[in-house]
Amino acid sequence: MTVRTRFAPSPTGFLHIGGARTALFSWAYARRHGGKFILRIEDTDVARSTPQAVQAILDGMAWLKLQADEGPFYQMQRMERYRAVIGQMLQAGTAYYCYTSKEALEQLRAAQEERKEKPRYDGAWRPEPGKVLPPPPVGVEPVVRFKNPLSGEVAWQDQVKGRIAIDNSELDDFIIARADGTPTYNFCVVVDDWDMGITHVIRGDDHVNNTPRQINLLQALGAPLPLYAHLSMILGDDGQKLSKRHGAVSVMQYDEEGYLPEAVLNYLGRLGWSHGDDEIFSMEQFVAWFDLDHITASAAQFNTEKLNWLNAHYIKQADGARLLAETVRRLGMQGIVTQPTAELAQAVELYRDRAGNLNELATALRPFVVEPTIADELRAQHLTPVALQALQALRAALQDCAWDAAELGQAIKRTAAAQGLKMPQLAIPLRVALLGAPQSPSIDKLLQAMGREQVLARLQRLS
RNA sequence: GUCCCUAUCGUCUAGAGGCCUAGGACAACACCCUUUCACGGUGUGAACCGGGGUUCGAAUCCCCGUGGGGACGCCA
């Protein structure tokens, strides 16, 4: 049996971190078993679905390089198929028309809640042998309800949570088609998973409660049952539930914030899944190791600090040309138009080990591209008359110094000694003069990367 | 309210009855490296939710509490 998994987001917003992890796990499982990963857009909620959201999801998947083998399929394009199946069910008696109005339903629910009961449909229009149904009211378009079994239990072996069983008495006859004829979520999922031959349903555990309904439907249809794996949710950094107005952000925002996709992927792969003590792994390794047995059953709190650590790691590892391109692009976003020069490439190498993210890297590299402004405070503190005099002496010494880190280091040392200064007394003002900041990588390498022309010009401008 | 899921350091987790004096990682702290700041290295502190069972033996199995989460839509 070929493994077939799917990711089935509804396009009502961006692809957020929880969705991304679900997609990653589904993708990896299919890859691991030489199967197929299918992307399906669940857009039957016409009022809330937007083409922008579809695009946002596609963009997020592309950024993470989670390639679908089939799809994207759109449920709105499968209406005919859904209608046909509903027709069959009506015919077979596994579904029926219900004329209870929305308003009546709301009253029913309110009354049940009043009595501290579980709100559910009362089965008024459910046909039973010997039962006399009321005459259909005129002018009311009926909904179609699934005739759920009344007794017994529906159970499955969840691949992450173990056996889960729910009594059919807890379930009611849910609506599979609205009054306007459009099918609803639980029904579409079932038909799609069946038609698309899905073998493993890997999804968020907010769907655990839908599973028994879907299994009953599948059985009514005579369809094979897939295996289910329900992933627990991801909580925000503060332990609170992620929601649109609290902490939930698009995966694309991680790009904007300077994260490398491989860092996000590695972080997500390790969040709620483990492979012994392994923390850092490539997608190749992840695919080779990934299994359902080591998925955590409980909710996991997102930890930005750890993501940052991974991001820093991947920045250290990244290809230099790629980092240079990212730096240029991000400087552009900061309003600084520049080119990927050899000097900038050198500077990238000098700074990559100290950057937590790509935006920090770009920001640190700004002084290599545009003249920094030196804050008055720093100027007063570091560019004292003594320091300025030493810097001019250094400028003279640098005039015809070979432009190489070792030589430059010697020149700085000699100048400091000649001026009766300790190294930091010259090096710190020099940093301030060149970068507008008192900290930097080693000063000799800094000079080398910045280039003779720029260094001398900046020193000259001080006087 | 009813049903379902869940519970190991602050956080992510290892742990499938003896290998656990509970391991790793992030974060924290200390020290080392260093002309600064980082990086890096070394080290320290830090956890089995509570109560009952089962067993020679329980972080691991069972039950009951408690905490956390989810569901109960003509949303997905």
Coordinates of C-alpha atoms (C1' of nucleotides) in Angstrom, one line a residue:
Chain A
M1 CA 0.0 0.0 0.0
T2 CA 1.4 3.4 -1.0
V3 CA 1.3 6.0 1.7
R4 CA -0.8 9.0 0.8
T5 CA -1.0 11.9 3.1
R6 CA -2.6 15.3 2.7
F7 CA -2.5 18.8 4.1
A8 CA -5.9 20.4 3.9
P9 CA -6.0 24.0 5.1
S10 CA -9.0 26.3 4.8
P11 CA -8.0 29.6 3.1
T12 CA -9.3 31.9 5.7
G13 CA -6.0 33.4 6.7
F14 CA -2.3 32.9 6.4
L15 CA -0.3 29.7 6.9
H16 CA 0.6 29.9 10.6
I17 CA 3.1 28.0 12.5
G18 CA 0.8 25.2 13.6
G19 CA -0.4 24.6 10.1
A20 CA 3.2 24.6 8.9
R21 CA 4.1 21.9 11.3
T22 CA 1.1 19.8 10.3
A23 CA 2.1 20.2 6.7
L24 CA 5.8 19.4 7.5
F25 CA 4.8 16.2 9.4
S26 CA 2.4 15.0 6.6
W27 CA 5.0 15.8 4.0
A28 CA 7.8 14.1 5.8
Y29 CA 5.7 11.0 6.5
A30 CA 4.9 10.6 2.8
R31 CA 8.5 11.2 1.8
R32 CA 9.8 8.8 4.4
H33 CA 7.6 6.0 3.0
G34 CA 8.0 6.8 -0.7
G35 CA 4.4 8.0 -0.8
K36 CA 2.5 11.0 -2.0
F37 CA 1.8 14.2 -0.3
I38 CA -1.4 16.0 -1.4
L39 CA -2.4 19.6 -1.0
R40 CA -6.1 20.3 -0.7
I41 CA -7.7 23.7 -0.2
E42 CA -10.9 23.5 1.8
D43 CA -12.7 26.5 0.5
T44 CA -16.3 25.5 1.0
D45 CA -16.9 28.4 3.4
V46 CA -17.3 30.9 0.6
A47 CA -17.9 33.8 2.9
R48 CA -14.6 33.4 4.7
S49 CA -12.3 32.0 2.0
T50 CA -10.2 34.4 -0.1
P51 CA -7.9 34.0 -3.0
Q52 CA -5.3 36.1 -1.0
A53 CA -5.4 33.4 1.7
V54 CA -4.9 30.7 -0.9
Q55 CA -1.9 32.5 -2.2
A56 CA -0.6 33.1 1.3
I57 CA -0.7 29.4 2.0
L58 CA 0.9 28.5 -1.3
D59 CA 3.7 31.1 -0.6
G60 CA 4.3 29.7 2.9
M61 CA 4.5 26.1 1.6
A62 CA 6.9 27.3 -1.1
W63 CA 9.1 29.2 1.3
L64 CA 9.4 26.0 3.4
K65 CA 10.0 24.0 0.3
L66 CA 7.1 21.6 1.1
Q67 CA 6.3 20.5 -2.4
A68 CA 3.0 18.8 -2.9
D69 CA 3.0 15.7 -5.2
E70 CA -0.6 16.2 -6.1
G71 CA -2.8 19.3 -6.0
P72 CA -3.6 21.8 -5.0
F73 CA -7.2 20.5 -5.2
Y74 CA -10.0 22.9 -4.5
Q75 CA -13.2 21.6 -2.9
M76 CA -15.3 24.2 -4.6
Q77 CA -14.4 22.5 -7.9
R78 CA -15.7 19.2 -6.7
M79 CA -19.3 20.2 -6.0
E80 CA -20.7 17.8 -8.5
R81 CA -19.1 14.9 -6.9
Y82 CA -20.3 15.9 -3.5
R83 CA -23.9 16.3 -4.7
A84 CA -23.8 12.9 -6.4
V85 CA -22.7 11.3 -3.2
I86 CA -25.4 13.1 -1.2
G87 CA -27.9 11.9 -3.7
Q88 CA -26.7 8.4 -3.2
M89 CA -26.9 8.6 0.5
L90 CA -30.4 10.0 0.4
Q91 CA -31.4 7.1 -1.8
A92 CA -29.7 4.6 0.4
G93 CA -31.3 6.0 3.5
T94 CA -28.1 6.9 5.2
A95 CA -29.0 10.5 5.0
Y96 CA -32.3 12.4 5.2
Y97 CA -33.9 15.8 4.8
C98 CA -34.4 17.9 7.9
Y99 CA -36.8 20.8 7.9
T100 CA -35.9 22.2 11.3
S101 CA -35.1 25.8 10.9
K102 CA -32.0 27.5 12.1
E103 CA -34.1 29.5 14.6
A104 CA -35.8 26.4 15.9
L105 CA -32.3 24.8 16.3
E106 CA -31.1 27.7 18.3
Q107 CA -34.0 27.5 20.6
L108 CA -33.5 23.8 21.0
R109 CA -29.8 24.3 21.9
A110 CA -30.6 27.1 24.3
A111 CA -33.2 24.9 26.1
Q112 CA -30.7 22.0 26.3
E113 CA -28.0 24.2 27.7
E114 CA -30.5 25.5 30.2
R115 CA -31.0 22.0 31.4
K116 CA -27.1 21.5 31.4
E117 CA -27.4 19.0 28.6
K118 CA -25.1 18.6 25.7
P119 CA -26.6 20.6 22.8
R120 CA -27.5 18.4 19.9
Y121 CA -30.1 17.8 17.2
D122 CA -33.2 16.0 18.5
G123 CA -33.8 13.8 15.5
A124 CA -37.2 15.2 14.7
W125 CA -36.9 14.4 11.0
R126 CA -34.9 11.2 11.3
P127 CA -36.8 8.5 9.6
E128 CA -37.3 5.3 11.6
P129 CA -39.3 2.2 10.8
G130 CA -42.9 2.8 12.0
K131 CA -42.2 6.5 12.8
V132 CA -44.6 9.0 11.2
L133 CA -42.8 12.2 10.1
P134 CA -44.6 15.5 10.1
P135 CA -45.5 16.9 6.7
P136 CA -42.7 19.0 5.3
P137 CA -43.5 22.7 5.9
V138 CA -44.0 24.7 2.7
G139 CA -41.4 27.2 1.7
V140 CA -38.6 25.7 3.8
E141 CA -35.5 24.5 2.1
P142 CA -34.3 21.4 4.0
V143 CA -30.8 20.6 5.0
V144 CA -29.5 17.1 4.6
R145 CA -28.4 15.2 7.8
F146 CA -26.3 12.1 8.1
K147 CA -28.1 9.2 9.9
N148 CA -25.6 8.5 12.6
P149 CA -25.8 5.2 14.4
L150 CA -27.7 5.5 17.6
S151 CA -25.7 3.1 19.7
G152 CA -22.4 1.4 20.1
E153 CA -19.1 3.1 20.1
V154 CA -16.8 4.3 17.4
A155 CA -13.1 3.7 18.1
W156 CA -9.8 4.0 16.4
Q157 CA -6.2 3.5 17.2
D158 CA -4.8 7.1 17.0
Q159 CA -1.2 6.9 15.9
V160 CA -0.2 9.5 18.4
K161 CA -2.7 9.4 21.2
G162 CA -3.5 5.7 21.3
R163 CA -7.0 4.2 21.3
I164 CA -9.8 6.7 21.4
A165 CA -13.4 5.6 21.7
I166 CA -16.6 7.7 21.7
D167 CA -20.1 6.5 22.2
N168 CA -22.4 7.1 19.3
S169 CA -24.9 8.3 21.8
E170 CA -22.6 11.4 22.1
L171 CA -23.0 12.2 18.5
D172 CA -26.0 13.6 16.7
D173 CA -27.1 13.6 13.1
F174 CA -24.9 16.3 11.7
I175 CA -25.7 18.3 8.6
I176 CA -23.9 17.3 5.5
A177 CA -25.5 19.7 3.1
R178 CA -26.8 23.1 3.9
A179 CA -30.2 24.5 2.8
D180 CA -28.6 26.0 -0.3
G181 CA -27.3 22.6 -1.2
T182 CA -23.6 23.2 -0.5
P183 CA -21.9 20.4 1.4
T184 CA -20.3 20.9 4.8
Y185 CA -16.8 20.3 6.1
N186 CA -17.1 16.8 7.7
F187 CA -18.7 15.5 4.6
C188 CA -16.3 17.0 2.1
V189 CA -13.3 15.8 4.0
V190 CA -14.7 12.2 4.0
V191 CA -15.4 12.2 0.3
D192 CA -12.1 13.8 -0.6
D193 CA -10.0 11.5 1.6
W194 CA -11.8 8.6 0.1
D195 CA -11.5 9.8 -3.5
M196 CA -7.9 10.8 -3.1
G197 CA -7.0 7.5 -1.5
I198 CA -5.6 9.1 1.7
T199 CA -4.1 6.4 3.9
H200 CA -2.9 8.6 6.8
V201 CA -4.7 11.6 8.1
I202 CA -2.2 13.7 10.0
R203 CA -3.9 16.8 11.4
G204 CA -4.4 19.0 14.4
D205 CA -6.0 17.5 17.4
D206 CA -8.8 20.0 17.3
H207 CA -10.2 17.4 14.8
V208 CA -10.3 14.5 17.3
N209 CA -13.9 15.3 17.9
N210 CA -14.7 15.2 14.1
T211 CA -13.1 11.8 13.7
P212 CA -15.9 9.6 15.0
R213 CA -18.3 11.4 12.7
Q214 CA -16.0 11.0 9.8
I215 CA -15.5 7.3 10.5
N216 CA -19.2 6.7 10.7
L217 CA -19.7 8.5 7.4
L218 CA -16.9 6.5 5.7
Q219 CA -18.5 3.3 6.9
A220 CA -21.9 4.4 5.6
L221 CA -20.2 5.0 2.3
G222 CA -18.4 1.6 2.4
A223 CA -15.1 3.4 2.1
P224 CA -11.9 2.2 3.7
L225 CA -10.7 3.9 6.9
P226 CA -7.5 5.8 6.9
L227 CA -5.1 5.8 9.9
Y228 CA -5.4 8.9 12.0
A229 CA -2.6 10.8 13.7
H230 CA -3.7 13.8 15.7
L231 CA -1.1 16.4 16.5
S232 CA -1.4 18.4 19.6
M233 CA -1.5 22.1 19.3
I234 CA 1.3 24.6 19.5
L235 CA 1.0 27.2 22.3
G236 CA 2.5 30.7 22.1
D237 CA 5.7 31.7 23.8
D238 CA 3.7 32.7 26.8
G239 CA 1.9 29.4 27.1
Q240 CA -1.3 30.8 25.8
K241 CA -3.3 29.5 22.9
L242 CA -2.2 30.9 19.6
S243 CA -5.0 32.8 17.9
K244 CA -5.3 35.5 15.2
R245 CA -5.3 38.2 17.8
H246 CA -2.7 36.6 20.0
G247 CA 0.6 35.5 18.7
A248 CA -0.3 33.6 15.7
V249 CA 1.7 34.8 12.8
S250 CA 2.2 33.8 9.2
V251 CA 5.2 31.7 8.4
M252 CA 6.1 34.4 5.9
Q253 CA 6.6 36.7 8.9
Y254 CA 9.5 34.6 9.9
D255 CA 11.1 35.4 6.6
E256 CA 10.4 39.1 7.2
E257 CA 12.0 38.8 10.6
G258 CA 15.2 37.3 9.3
Y259 CA 14.8 33.6 9.8
L260 CA 16.1 31.1 7.4
P261 CA 13.5 28.5 6.3
E262 CA 15.8 25.6 7.3
A263 CA 15.9 27.0 10.9
V264 CA 12.1 27.2 11.0
L265 CA 11.8 23.7 9.6
N266 CA 14.3 22.3 12.0
Y267 CA 12.6 24.0 14.9
L268 CA 9.2 22.8 13.9
G269 CA 10.4 19.3 13.3
R270 CA 11.7 19.1 16.8
L271 CA 8.6 20.7 18.3
G272 CA 6.5 17.8 19.3
W273 CA 8.7 15.2 17.8
S274 CA 12.0 13.8 18.8
H275 CA 14.8 11.5 17.6
G276 CA 16.7 10.8 20.8
D277 CA 19.0 13.7 21.7
D278 CA 19.2 15.1 18.1
E279 CA 18.5 18.8 18.0
I280 CA 20.1 19.9 14.7
F281 CA 19.2 18.0 11.6
S282 CA 18.7 18.6 7.9
M283 CA 15.5 17.8 6.1
E284 CA 17.1 14.8 4.6
Q285 CA 17.8 13.4 8.1
F286 CA 14.4 14.4 9.2
V287 CA 12.7 12.5 6.4
A288 CA 14.9 9.5 7.1
W289 CA 14.1 9.6 10.8
F290 CA 10.5 10.8 11.0
D291 CA 7.9 8.5 12.4
L292 CA 4.6 8.7 14.2
D293 CA 5.8 6.9 17.3
H294 CA 7.8 9.7 18.6
I295 CA 5.3 12.5 18.4
T296 CA 4.4 14.1 21.7
A297 CA 0.8 13.7 22.7
S298 CA 0.6 16.9 24.7
A299 CA 0.6 20.5 23.6
A300 CA 4.0 22.2 23.1
Q301 CA 4.9 25.8 23.9
F302 CA 6.7 27.7 21.2
N303 CA 10.1 28.9 22.2
T304 CA 11.5 31.8 20.2
E305 CA 14.9 31.6 22.0
K306 CA 15.5 28.1 20.7
L307 CA 14.4 29.1 17.2
N308 CA 16.9 32.0 17.4
W309 CA 19.7 29.6 18.4
L310 CA 18.9 27.4 15.4
N311 CA 18.7 30.4 13.1
A312 CA 22.1 31.6 14.3
H313 CA 23.4 28.1 13.6
Y314 CA 22.1 28.0 10.1
I315 CA 23.4 31.5 9.4
K316 CA 26.9 30.3 10.4
Q317 CA 26.5 27.3 8.0
A318 CA 24.8 29.1 5.1
D319 CA 26.4 29.6 1.7
G320 CA 28.2 33.0 1.6
A321 CA 26.7 34.1 -1.7
R322 CA 23.2 33.4 -0.3
L323 CA 23.9 35.5 2.8
L324 CA 25.3 38.3 0.7
A325 CA 22.2 38.3 -1.5
E326 CA 20.0 38.2 1.6
T327 CA 21.9 41.1 3.1
V328 CA 21.6 43.2 0.0
R329 CA 17.9 42.4 -0.2
R330 CA 17.3 43.3 3.4
L331 CA 19.3 46.5 3.2
G332 CA 17.0 47.3 0.4
M333 CA 14.1 46.8 2.7
Q334 CA 15.7 49.2 5.1
G335 CA 15.9 51.7 2.3
I336 CA 19.5 51.2 1.4
V337 CA 20.1 50.3 -2.2
T338 CA 23.4 48.6 -2.8
Q339 CA 25.2 46.0 -4.7
P340 CA 26.8 42.7 -3.7
T341 CA 30.4 43.9 -3.7
A342 CA 33.6 41.9 -2.7
E343 CA 33.9 44.2 0.4
L344 CA 30.4 43.5 1.5
A345 CA 31.0 39.8 1.0
Q346 CA 34.1 40.0 3.3
A347 CA 32.0 41.9 5.8
V348 CA 29.3 39.2 5.7
E349 CA 31.9 36.6 6.5
L350 CA 33.1 38.8 9.4
Y351 CA 29.7 39.2 10.9
R352 CA 27.8 36.0 10.2
D353 CA 28.9 34.3 13.4
R354 CA 27.5 37.1 15.5
A355 CA 24.1 37.5 13.8
G356 CA 21.0 36.0 15.3
N357 CA 19.0 36.7 12.2
L358 CA 19.3 38.0 8.7
N359 CA 18.0 41.5 9.6
E360 CA 20.5 41.9 12.4
L361 CA 23.2 40.9 9.9
A362 CA 22.0 43.5 7.4
T363 CA 21.8 46.1 10.1
A364 CA 25.3 45.4 11.4
L365 CA 26.5 45.7 7.8
R366 CA 24.9 49.1 7.2
P367 CA 28.1 51.1 8.1
F368 CA 29.9 49.3 5.3
V369 CA 27.5 50.8 2.8
V370 CA 26.5 54.1 4.2
E371 CA 28.4 56.5 6.4
P372 CA 27.3 55.9 10.0
T373 CA 26.1 58.7 12.2
I374 CA 27.9 58.9 15.4
A375 CA 25.7 59.5 18.4
D376 CA 26.7 62.6 20.4
E377 CA 27.0 60.4 23.5
L378 CA 29.5 58.1 21.9
R379 CA 31.3 61.0 20.4
A380 CA 31.7 62.6 23.7
Q381 CA 32.7 59.5 25.4
H382 CA 35.1 58.0 22.9
L383 CA 36.3 60.7 20.5
T384 CA 38.2 62.7 23.0
P385 CA 40.9 65.1 21.9
V386 CA 43.5 62.5 22.8
A387 CA 41.7 59.8 20.8
L388 CA 41.2 62.1 17.8
Q389 CA 44.9 62.9 17.8
A390 CA 45.7 59.2 17.9
L391 CA 43.3 58.5 15.1
Q392 CA 44.9 61.0 12.9
A393 CA 48.3 59.5 13.7
L394 CA 46.8 56.2 12.7
R395 CA 45.5 57.6 9.5
A396 CA 49.0 58.7 8.6
A397 CA 50.3 55.3 9.4
L398 CA 47.6 53.6 7.4
Q399 CA 48.3 55.8 4.3
D400 CA 50.8 53.4 2.8
C401 CA 50.2 50.3 4.9
A402 CA 49.7 47.0 3.1
W403 CA 45.9 46.3 3.3
D404 CA 46.0 43.0 5.0
A405 CA 44.8 42.1 8.5
A406 CA 48.1 41.2 9.9
E407 CA 49.8 44.4 8.7
L408 CA 46.9 46.5 9.8
G409 CA 47.0 45.0 13.2
Q410 CA 50.7 45.8 13.5
A411 CA 50.1 49.4 12.4
I412 CA 47.4 49.8 15.0
K413 CA 49.6 48.4 17.7
R414 CA 52.5 50.6 16.8
T415 CA 50.4 53.7 16.7
A416 CA 48.9 52.9 20.1
A417 CA 52.3 52.4 21.6
A418 CA 53.6 55.6 20.0
Q419 CA 50.7 57.5 21.4
G420 CA 51.2 56.0 24.8
L421 CA 47.8 54.3 24.6
K422 CA 46.7 50.8 25.4
M423 CA 45.0 48.9 22.6
P424 CA 41.4 49.5 23.7
Q425 CA 42.1 53.2 24.0
L426 CA 42.7 53.4 20.3
A427 CA 40.6 50.4 19.1
I428 CA 37.4 51.6 20.6
P429 CA 37.5 55.2 19.2
L430 CA 38.5 53.6 15.9
R431 CA 35.4 51.5 16.0
V432 CA 33.2 54.4 16.9
A433 CA 34.8 56.5 14.1
L434 CA 34.3 53.8 11.4
L435 CA 31.0 52.2 12.5
G436 CA 29.4 54.5 15.0
A437 CA 29.5 51.7 17.5
P438 CA 32.0 50.7 20.1
Q439 CA 31.9 47.0 19.4
S440 CA 32.8 45.1 16.4
P441 CA 34.7 42.0 15.2
S442 CA 38.5 42.1 15.5
I443 CA 39.7 45.5 14.5
D444 CA 42.3 44.4 12.0
K445 CA 39.8 42.3 10.1
L446 CA 37.3 45.1 10.2
L447 CA 39.7 47.5 8.6
Q448 CA 40.5 45.0 5.9
A449 CA 36.9 44.3 5.1
M450 CA 36.0 48.0 5.0
G451 CA 38.7 48.9 2.5
R452 CA 41.5 51.5 2.5
E453 CA 39.4 54.2 0.8
Q454 CA 36.5 54.1 3.1
V455 CA 38.6 53.8 6.3
L456 CA 40.9 56.7 5.4
A457 CA 37.9 58.9 4.3
R458 CA 36.1 58.3 7.6
L459 CA 39.2 59.1 9.6
Q460 CA 39.8 62.2 7.7
R461 CA 36.2 63.4 8.1
L462 CA 36.7 63.3 11.9
S463 CA 39.1 66.2 12.0
Chain B
rG1 C1' -22.8 21.4 31.8
rU2 C1' -21.5 16.8 28.7
rC3 C1' -17.8 14.3 26.0
rC4 C1' -12.7 13.8 24.4
rC5 C1' -7.4 14.6 24.9
rU6 C1' -3.3 15.7 28.1
rA7 C1' 0.5 16.1 32.5
rU8 C1' 9.2 14.8 33.3
rC9 C1' 13.9 20.9 34.7
rG10 C1' 11.5 28.0 33.2
rU11 C1' 10.9 25.9 27.8
rC12 C1' 11.4 21.7 23.9
rU13 C1' 12.2 16.8 25.2
rA14 C1' 14.8 11.4 26.2
rG15 C1' 12.5 7.7 28.9
rA16 C1' 8.2 1.4 26.2
rG17 C1' 8.9 -1.8 34.8
rG18 C1' 15.0 -2.7 37.0
rC19 C1' 20.2 0.6 32.4
rC20 C1' 17.4 6.7 36.4
rU21 C1' 21.9 9.1 41.9
rA22 C1' 16.2 10.8 35.7
rG23 C1' 19.8 12.1 30.0
rG24 C1' 20.2 16.0 26.0
rA25 C1' 19.0 20.9 24.0
rC26 C1' 17.4 26.2 24.5
rA27 C1' 17.4 29.8 28.3
rA28 C1' 20.0 31.3 33.2
rC29 C1' 24.5 31.6 36.0
rA30 C1' 30.0 31.0 36.6
rC31 C1' 34.7 30.4 34.5
rC32 C1' 38.0 30.2 30.1
rC33 C1' 39.2 32.4 25.2
rU34 C1' 39.5 37.7 23.7
rU35 C1' 42.4 44.7 22.4
rU36 C1' 35.8 45.5 22.6
rC37 C1' 31.1 42.9 21.7
rA38 C1' 29.8 38.4 20.0
rC39 C1' 31.1 33.4 18.6
rG40 C1' 33.2 29.2 20.8
rG41 C1' 34.8 26.0 25.0
rU42 C1' 34.2 24.1 30.1
rG43 C1' 31.2 23.8 34.2
rU44 C1' 26.9 24.8 37.9
rG45 C1' 21.8 25.1 39.4
rA46 C1' 17.1 23.3 37.6
rA47 C1' 11.9 18.4 36.8
rC48 C1' 9.0 12.9 37.2
rC49 C1' 1.3 17.4 39.4
rG50 C1' -1.2 14.9 44.1
rG51 C1' -3.2 10.5 46.3
rG52 C1' -4.2 5.5 46.0
rG53 C1' -3.3 0.7 43.9
rU54 C1' -0.5 -3.5 40.8
rU55 C1' 4.6 -5.4 41.3
rC56 C1' 10.2 -8.1 44.5
rG57 C1' 10.7 -3.3 41.9
rA58 C1' 7.1 2.3 38.8
rA59 C1' 8.8 8.6 35.7
rU60 C1' 7.0 4.2 33.0
rC61 C1' 0.9 0.0 34.1
rC62 C1' -4.3 0.9 36.5
rC63 C1' -7.9 4.1 39.3
rC64 C1' -9.3 8.7 41.6
rG65 C1' -8.4 13.8 42.1
rU66 C1' -6.2 18.4 40.4
rG67 C1' -4.2 21.5 36.6
rG68 C1' -4.1 22.5 31.2
rG69 C1' -6.3 22.0 26.3
rG70 C1' -10.1 20.8 22.7
rA71 C1' -15.1 19.8 21.0
rC72 C1' -20.4 20.3 21.5
rG73 C1' -22.2 25.4 14.3
rC74 C1' -26.5 25.2 8.0
rC75 C1' -17.2 27.2 10.5
rA76 C1' -13.3 24.5 8.9

